[in-house]
Coordinates of C-alpha atoms and ligand atoms in Angstrom, one line a residue:
X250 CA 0.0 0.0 0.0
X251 CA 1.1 3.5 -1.1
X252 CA 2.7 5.8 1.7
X253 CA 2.3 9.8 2.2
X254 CA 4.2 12.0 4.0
X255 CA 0.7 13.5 5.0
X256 CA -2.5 12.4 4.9
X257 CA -5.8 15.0 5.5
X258 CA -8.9 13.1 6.6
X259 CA -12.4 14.7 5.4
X260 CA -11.4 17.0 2.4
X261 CA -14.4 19.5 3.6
X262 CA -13.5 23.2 5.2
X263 CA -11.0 22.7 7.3
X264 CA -9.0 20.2 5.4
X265 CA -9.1 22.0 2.0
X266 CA -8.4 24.9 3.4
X267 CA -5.2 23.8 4.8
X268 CA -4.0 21.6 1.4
X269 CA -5.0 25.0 -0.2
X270 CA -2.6 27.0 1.9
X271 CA 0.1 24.6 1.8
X272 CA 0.0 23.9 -1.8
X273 CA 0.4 27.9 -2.5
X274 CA 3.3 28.1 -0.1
X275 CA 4.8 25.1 -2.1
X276 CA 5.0 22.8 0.7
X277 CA 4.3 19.7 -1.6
X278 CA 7.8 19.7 -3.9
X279 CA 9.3 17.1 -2.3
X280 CA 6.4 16.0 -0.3
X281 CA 3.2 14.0 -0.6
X282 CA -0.2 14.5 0.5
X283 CA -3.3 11.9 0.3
X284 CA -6.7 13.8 1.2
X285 CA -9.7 11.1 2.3
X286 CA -13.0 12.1 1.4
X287 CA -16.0 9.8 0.8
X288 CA -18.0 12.0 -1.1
X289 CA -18.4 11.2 -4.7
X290 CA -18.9 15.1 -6.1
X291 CA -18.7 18.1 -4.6
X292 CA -21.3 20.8 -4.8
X293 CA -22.3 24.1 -2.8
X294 CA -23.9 22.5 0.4
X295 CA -23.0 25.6 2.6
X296 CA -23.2 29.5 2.7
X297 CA -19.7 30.7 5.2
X298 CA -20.5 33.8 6.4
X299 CA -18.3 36.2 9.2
X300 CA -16.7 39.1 9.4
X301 CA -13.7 39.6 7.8
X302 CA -11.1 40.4 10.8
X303 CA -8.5 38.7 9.1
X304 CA -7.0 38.2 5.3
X305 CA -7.6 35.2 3.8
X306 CA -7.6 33.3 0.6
X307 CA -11.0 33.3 -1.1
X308 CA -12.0 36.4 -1.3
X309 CA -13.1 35.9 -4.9
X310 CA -15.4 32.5 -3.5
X311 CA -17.1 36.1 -1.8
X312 CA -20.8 35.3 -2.8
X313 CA -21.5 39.0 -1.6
X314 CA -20.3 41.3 1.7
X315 CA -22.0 43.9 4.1
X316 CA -21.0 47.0 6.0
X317 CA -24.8 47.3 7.9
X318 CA -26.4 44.8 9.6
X319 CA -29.3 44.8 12.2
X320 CA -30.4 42.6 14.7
X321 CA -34.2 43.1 16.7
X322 CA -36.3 41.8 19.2
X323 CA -40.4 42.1 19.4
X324 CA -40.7 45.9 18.8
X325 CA -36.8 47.3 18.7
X326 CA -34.7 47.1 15.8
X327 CA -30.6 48.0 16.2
X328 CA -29.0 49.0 13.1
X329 CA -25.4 48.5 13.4
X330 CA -22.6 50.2 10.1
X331 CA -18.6 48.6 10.2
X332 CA -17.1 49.8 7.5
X333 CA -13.5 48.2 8.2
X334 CA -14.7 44.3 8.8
X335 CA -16.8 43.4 6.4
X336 CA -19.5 40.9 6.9
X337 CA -18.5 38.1 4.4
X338 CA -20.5 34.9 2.6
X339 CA -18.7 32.9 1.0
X340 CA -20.2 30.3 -1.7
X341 CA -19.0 26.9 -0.9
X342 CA -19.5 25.8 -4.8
X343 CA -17.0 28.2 -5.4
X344 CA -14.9 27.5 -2.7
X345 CA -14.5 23.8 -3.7
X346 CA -14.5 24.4 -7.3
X347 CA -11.6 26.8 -7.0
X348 CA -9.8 24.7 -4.6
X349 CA -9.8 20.9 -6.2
X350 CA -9.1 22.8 -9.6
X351 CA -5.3 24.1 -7.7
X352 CA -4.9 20.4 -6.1
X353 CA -5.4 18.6 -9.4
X354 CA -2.5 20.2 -10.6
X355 CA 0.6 18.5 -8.5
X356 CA 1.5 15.6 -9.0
X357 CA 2.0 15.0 -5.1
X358 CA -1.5 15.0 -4.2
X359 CA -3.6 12.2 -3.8
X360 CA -7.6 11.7 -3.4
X361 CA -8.9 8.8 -1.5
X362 CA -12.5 8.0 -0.8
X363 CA -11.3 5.3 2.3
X364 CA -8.6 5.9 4.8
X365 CA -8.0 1.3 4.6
X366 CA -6.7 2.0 0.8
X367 CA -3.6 3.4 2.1
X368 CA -0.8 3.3 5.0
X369 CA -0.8 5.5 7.4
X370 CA 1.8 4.6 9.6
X371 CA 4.5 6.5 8.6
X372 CA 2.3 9.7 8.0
X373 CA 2.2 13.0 9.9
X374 CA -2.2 12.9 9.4
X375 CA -4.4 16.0 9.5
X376 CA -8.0 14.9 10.4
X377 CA -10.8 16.3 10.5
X378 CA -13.8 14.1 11.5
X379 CA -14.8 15.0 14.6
X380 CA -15.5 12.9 17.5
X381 CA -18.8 13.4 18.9
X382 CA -19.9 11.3 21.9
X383 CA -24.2 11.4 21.9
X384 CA -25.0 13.3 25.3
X385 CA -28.4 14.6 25.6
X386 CA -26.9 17.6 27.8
X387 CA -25.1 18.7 25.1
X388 CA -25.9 22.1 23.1
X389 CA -26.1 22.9 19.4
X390 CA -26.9 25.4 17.0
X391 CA -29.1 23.7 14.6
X392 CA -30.7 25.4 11.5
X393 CA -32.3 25.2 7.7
X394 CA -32.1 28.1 5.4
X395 CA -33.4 28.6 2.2
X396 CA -32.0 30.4 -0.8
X397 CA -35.4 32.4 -2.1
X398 CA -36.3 34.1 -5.8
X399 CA -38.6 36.8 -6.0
X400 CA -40.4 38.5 -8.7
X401 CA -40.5 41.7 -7.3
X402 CA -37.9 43.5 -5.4
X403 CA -38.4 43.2 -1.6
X404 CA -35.2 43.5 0.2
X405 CA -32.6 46.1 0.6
X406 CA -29.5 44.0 -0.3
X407 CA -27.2 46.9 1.6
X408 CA -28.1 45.5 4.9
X409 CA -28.4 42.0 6.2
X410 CA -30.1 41.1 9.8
X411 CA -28.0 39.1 11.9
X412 CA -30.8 37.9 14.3
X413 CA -34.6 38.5 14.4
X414 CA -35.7 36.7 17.7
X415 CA -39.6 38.2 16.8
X416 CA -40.6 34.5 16.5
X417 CA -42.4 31.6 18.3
X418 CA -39.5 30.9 21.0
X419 CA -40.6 27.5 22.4
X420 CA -39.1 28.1 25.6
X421 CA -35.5 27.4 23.7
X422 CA -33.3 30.1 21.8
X423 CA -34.7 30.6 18.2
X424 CA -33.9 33.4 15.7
X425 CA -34.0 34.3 11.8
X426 CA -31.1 35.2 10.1
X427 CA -31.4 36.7 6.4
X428 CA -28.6 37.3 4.1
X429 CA -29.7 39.4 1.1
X430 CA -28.2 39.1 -1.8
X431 CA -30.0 41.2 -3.8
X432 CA -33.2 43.0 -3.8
X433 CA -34.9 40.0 -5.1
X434 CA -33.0 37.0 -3.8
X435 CA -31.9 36.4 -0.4
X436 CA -31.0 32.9 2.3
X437 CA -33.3 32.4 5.0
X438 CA -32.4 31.0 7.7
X439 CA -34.2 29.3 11.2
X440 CA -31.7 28.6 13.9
X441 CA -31.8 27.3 17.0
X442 CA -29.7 27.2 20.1
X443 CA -30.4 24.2 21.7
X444 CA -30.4 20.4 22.9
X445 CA -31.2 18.3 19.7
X446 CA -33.3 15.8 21.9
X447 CA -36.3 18.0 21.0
X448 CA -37.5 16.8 17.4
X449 CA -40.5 19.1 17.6
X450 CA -38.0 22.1 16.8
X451 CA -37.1 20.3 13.4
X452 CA -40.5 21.5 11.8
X453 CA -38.0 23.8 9.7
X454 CA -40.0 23.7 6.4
X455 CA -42.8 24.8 7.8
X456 CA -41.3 27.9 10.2
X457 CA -39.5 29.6 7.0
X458 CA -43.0 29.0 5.1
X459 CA -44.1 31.0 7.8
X460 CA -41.6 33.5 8.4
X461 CA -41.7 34.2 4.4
X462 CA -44.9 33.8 3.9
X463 CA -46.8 35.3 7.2
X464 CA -44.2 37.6 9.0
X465 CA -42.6 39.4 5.7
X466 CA -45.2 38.7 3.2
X467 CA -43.7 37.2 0.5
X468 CA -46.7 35.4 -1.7
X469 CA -44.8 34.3 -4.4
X470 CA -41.3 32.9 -4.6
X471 CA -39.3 30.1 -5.3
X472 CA -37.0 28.3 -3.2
X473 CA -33.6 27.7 -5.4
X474 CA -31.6 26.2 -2.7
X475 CA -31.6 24.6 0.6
X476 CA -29.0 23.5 3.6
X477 CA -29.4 22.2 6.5
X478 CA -26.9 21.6 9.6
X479 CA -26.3 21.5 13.1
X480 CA -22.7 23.2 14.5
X481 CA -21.9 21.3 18.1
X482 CA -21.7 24.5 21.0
X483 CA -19.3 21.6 23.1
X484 CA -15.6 20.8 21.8
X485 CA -15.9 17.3 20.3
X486 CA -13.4 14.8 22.3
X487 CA -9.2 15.1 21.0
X488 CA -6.8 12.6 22.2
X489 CA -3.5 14.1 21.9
X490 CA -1.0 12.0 19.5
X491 CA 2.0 12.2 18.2
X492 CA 1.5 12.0 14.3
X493 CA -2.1 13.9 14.3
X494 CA -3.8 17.2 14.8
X495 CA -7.3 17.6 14.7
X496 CA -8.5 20.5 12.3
X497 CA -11.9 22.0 12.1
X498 CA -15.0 21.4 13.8
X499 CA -13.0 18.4 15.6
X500 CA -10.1 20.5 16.0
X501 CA -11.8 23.1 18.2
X502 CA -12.3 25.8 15.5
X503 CA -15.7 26.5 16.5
X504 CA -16.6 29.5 18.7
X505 CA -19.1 28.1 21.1
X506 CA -20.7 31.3 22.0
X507 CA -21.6 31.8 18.3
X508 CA -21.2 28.7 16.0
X509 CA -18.5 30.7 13.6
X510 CA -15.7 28.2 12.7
X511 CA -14.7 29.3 9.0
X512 CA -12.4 32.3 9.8
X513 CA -10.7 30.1 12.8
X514 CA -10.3 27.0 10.5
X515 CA -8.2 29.8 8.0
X516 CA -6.0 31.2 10.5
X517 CA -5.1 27.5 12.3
X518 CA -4.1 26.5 8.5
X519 CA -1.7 29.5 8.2
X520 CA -0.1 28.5 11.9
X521 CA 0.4 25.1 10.1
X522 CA 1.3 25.8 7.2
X523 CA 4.5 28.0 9.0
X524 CA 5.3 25.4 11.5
X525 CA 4.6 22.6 8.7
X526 CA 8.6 21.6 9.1
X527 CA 8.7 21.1 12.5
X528 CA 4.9 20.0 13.3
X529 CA 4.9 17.2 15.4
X530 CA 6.7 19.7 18.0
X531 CA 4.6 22.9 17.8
X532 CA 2.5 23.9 20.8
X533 CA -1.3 23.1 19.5
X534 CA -3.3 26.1 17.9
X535 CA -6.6 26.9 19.8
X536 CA -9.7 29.5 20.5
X537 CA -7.7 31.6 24.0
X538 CA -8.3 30.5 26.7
X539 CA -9.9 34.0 27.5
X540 CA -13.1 33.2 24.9
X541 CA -13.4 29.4 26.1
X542 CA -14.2 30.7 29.8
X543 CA -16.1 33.6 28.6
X544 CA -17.9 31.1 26.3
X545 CA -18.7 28.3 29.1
X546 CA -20.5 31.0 31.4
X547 CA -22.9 31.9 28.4
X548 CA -24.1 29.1 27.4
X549 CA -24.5 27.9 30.8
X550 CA -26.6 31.0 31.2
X551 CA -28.3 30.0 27.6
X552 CA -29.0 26.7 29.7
X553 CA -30.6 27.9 32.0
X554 CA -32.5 30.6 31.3
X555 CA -33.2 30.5 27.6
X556 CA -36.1 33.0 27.7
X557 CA -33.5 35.5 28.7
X558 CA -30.9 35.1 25.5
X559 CA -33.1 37.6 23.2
X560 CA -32.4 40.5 25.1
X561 CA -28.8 39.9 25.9
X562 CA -28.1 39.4 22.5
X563 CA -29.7 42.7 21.4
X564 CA -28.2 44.5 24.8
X565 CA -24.5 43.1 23.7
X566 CA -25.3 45.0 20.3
X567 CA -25.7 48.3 22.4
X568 CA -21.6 48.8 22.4
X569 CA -20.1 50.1 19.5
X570 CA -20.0 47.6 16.4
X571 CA -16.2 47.5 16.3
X572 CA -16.7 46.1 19.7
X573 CA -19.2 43.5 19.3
X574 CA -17.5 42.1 16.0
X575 CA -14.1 42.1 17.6
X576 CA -15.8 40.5 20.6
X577 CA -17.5 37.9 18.5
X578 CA -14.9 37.5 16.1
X579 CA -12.1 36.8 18.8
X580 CA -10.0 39.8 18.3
X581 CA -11.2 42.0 21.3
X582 CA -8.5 43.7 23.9
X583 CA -9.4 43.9 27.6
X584 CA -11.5 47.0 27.1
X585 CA -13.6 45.9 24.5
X586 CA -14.4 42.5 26.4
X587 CA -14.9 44.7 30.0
X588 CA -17.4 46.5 27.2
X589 CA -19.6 43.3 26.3
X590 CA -19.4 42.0 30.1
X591 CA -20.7 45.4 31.7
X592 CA -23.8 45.2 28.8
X593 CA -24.9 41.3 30.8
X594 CA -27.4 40.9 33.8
X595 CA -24.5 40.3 36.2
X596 CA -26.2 38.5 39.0
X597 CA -27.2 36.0 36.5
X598 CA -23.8 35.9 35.2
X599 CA -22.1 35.9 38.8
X600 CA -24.4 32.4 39.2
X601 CA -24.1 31.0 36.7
X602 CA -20.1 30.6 37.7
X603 CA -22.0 28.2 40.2
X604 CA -24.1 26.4 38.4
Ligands
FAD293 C1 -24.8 24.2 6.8 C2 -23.7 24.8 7.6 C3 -23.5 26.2 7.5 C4 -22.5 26.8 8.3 N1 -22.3 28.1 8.2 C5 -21.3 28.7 8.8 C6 -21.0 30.1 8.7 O1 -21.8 30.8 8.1 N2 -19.9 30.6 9.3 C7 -19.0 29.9 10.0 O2 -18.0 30.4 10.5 N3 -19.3 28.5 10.2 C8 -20.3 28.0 9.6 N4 -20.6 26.6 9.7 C9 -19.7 25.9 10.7 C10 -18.4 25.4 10.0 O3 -17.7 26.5 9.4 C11 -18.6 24.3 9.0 O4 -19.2 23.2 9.6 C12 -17.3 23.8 8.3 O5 -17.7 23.1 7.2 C13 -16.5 23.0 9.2 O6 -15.4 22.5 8.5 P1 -14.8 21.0 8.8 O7 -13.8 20.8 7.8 O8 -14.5 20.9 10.2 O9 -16.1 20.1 8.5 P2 -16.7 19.7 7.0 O10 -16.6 20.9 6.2 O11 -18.0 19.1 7.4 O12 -15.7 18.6 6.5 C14 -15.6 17.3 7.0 C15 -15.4 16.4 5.8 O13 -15.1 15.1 6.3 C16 -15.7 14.2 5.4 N5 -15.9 12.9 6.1 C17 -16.9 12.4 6.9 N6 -16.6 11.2 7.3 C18 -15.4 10.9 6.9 C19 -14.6 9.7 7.0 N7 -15.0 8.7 7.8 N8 -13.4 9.7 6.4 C20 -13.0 10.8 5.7 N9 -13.7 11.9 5.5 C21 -14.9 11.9 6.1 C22 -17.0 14.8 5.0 O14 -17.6 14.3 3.8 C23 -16.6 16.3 4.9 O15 -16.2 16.6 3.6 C24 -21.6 26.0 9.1 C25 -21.9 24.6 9.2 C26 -22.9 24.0 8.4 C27 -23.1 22.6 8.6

């Protein structure tokens, strides 16, 4: 059986993203790389979307960006303008198109639908399949948009909203999110934050039907793409070895506060791809510390006392946009964090250190 000097498992985000990075810094010359993916074809089955706090490489994979975005509860609206961190969605169609198209090309790299068709021993392996031990305790953010056509022009494509919690709330965490991308097409999203032991929150068809159809009055449209997906709020399980890093999802990448994962997965493939030489000795790449804890005490408050999430999502808003999106997009200095923390019900806070 054919040997690799590396070997990606799960060529999806994370683990394009990083043969991506390597192959443009040339690190496949003299070395080989075997990626493992089972899928047979790839085609857009995600929309990527974050601020842009950092550079990275697929800016032209950019389906379409935003300075103004706006986020409301029943009866208040917050418009919110960042000129300097764009808010970015990326097509996954073109993200994978552009990517396999600049693998295909060296001779060094290898595709693989089974990890058993090769040998793996002697291989420094990337992987990225997470982990993830069923506990009904466990939170996640769980969601179905829709990618909608209109005949007329409805929406103002300069501003997207991030969150609209003016819906049924089922005692759990539940919010639109709409992306327009013009004034006559735009995604739709329902997403909840949540345990998935709760099936009765998977009626997703019929809440964007309604959303559409009875909250913004849209009568006639057509629905021209669909995704659906559930983004774990809990690190999945990592055994430390020797020969492997986790990347992605199962490497951690995710912000738990707010489900964004893309930029992070782009900035741990960078730290690789400079310590590629030497990577079985470099320290491993992770979320600070300073986010995890700050992370852990929301959600425990998100546990506990869901019916209070709405408005301390729209208070965090309150502070200045370049302080929210720093916040979120884990680039804030001590300041800006003091900022967010002084905008949260503290007692409720202060106890849930305790829970
Ligand atoms: C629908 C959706 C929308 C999202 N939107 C956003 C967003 O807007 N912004 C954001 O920051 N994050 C978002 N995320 C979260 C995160 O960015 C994505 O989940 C991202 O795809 C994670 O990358 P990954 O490589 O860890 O996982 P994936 O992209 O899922 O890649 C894992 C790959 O492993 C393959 N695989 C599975 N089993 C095996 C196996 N046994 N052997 C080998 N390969 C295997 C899979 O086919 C897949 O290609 C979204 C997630 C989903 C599901």
């Amino acid at each position: 059986m054919k040997e690799f000097d590396y070997i990606i498992i799960g060529g999806g985000c994370a683990g394009l993203s990083l043969a991506y990075e390597l192959e443009i810094h040339e690190k496949f010359k003299d070395k080989t790389l075997a990626i493992i993916e089972p899928r047979s074809e790839y085609k857009k089955d995600k929309t990527w979307s974050f601020w842009k706090v950092t550079s990275h490489n697929f800016d032209d994979c950019v389906k379409k960006s935003w300075e103004n975005f706006s986020i409301n509860v029943p009866g208040k609206t917050n418009y919110l303008e960042y000129k300097d961190y764009p808010y970015q969605s990326i097509d996954s169609g073109l993200f994978y198109e552009k990517i396999n198209n600049k693998l295909k090309q060296n001779k060094n790299i290898f595709f693989f639908k089974d990890i058993k068709e090769i040998n793996t021993k002697n291989s420094f392996i990337f992987n990225s399949v997470p982990n993830i031990k069923r506990n009904h305790l466990n939170l996640w953010q769980h969601f179905c948009g829709v990618e909608i056509e209109i005949k007329n022009d409805f929406f103002d494509e300069e501003i997207f909203n991030l969150m609209d919690f003016d819906c049924e709330q089922r005692e759990s965490v539940h919010f639109f999110y709409t992306l327009p991308y013009s004034k006559n097409k735009a995604l739709i999203e329902t997403t909840w934050l949540s345990k998935m032991n709760d099936n009765s929150q998977k009626d997703y068809d019929n809440q964007i039907k309604e959303y559409i159809e009875k909250h913004l009055k849209i009568k006639n449209y057509e629905i021209t793409y669909k995704e659906e997906g559930a983004i774990p709020l809990f690190y999945p399980s990592y055994e430390k070895e020797k020969n492997k890093i986790n990347i992605g999802t199962a490497g951690g990448m995710t912000r738990l506060s707010t489900g964004y994962t893309f930029l992070n997965i782009q900035e741990h493939s960078k730290y690789i791809r400079k310590n590629i030489e030497n990577i079985s000795n470099s320290k491993r790449f992770e979320i600070s510390k300073k986010y995890q804890f700050l992370d852990d005490i929301f959600l425990r408050v998100l546990n506990k006392h869901p019916e209070k999430m709405s408005d301390i999502f729209f208070n965090m808003f309150k502070t200045s946009p370049k302080t929210v999106i720093k916040f979120l997009s884990n680039k804030s200095n001590f300041f800006e964090d003091l900022s967010i923390i002084l905008r949260m019900p503290k007692l409720t806070f202060i106890k849930a250190l305790f829970y």
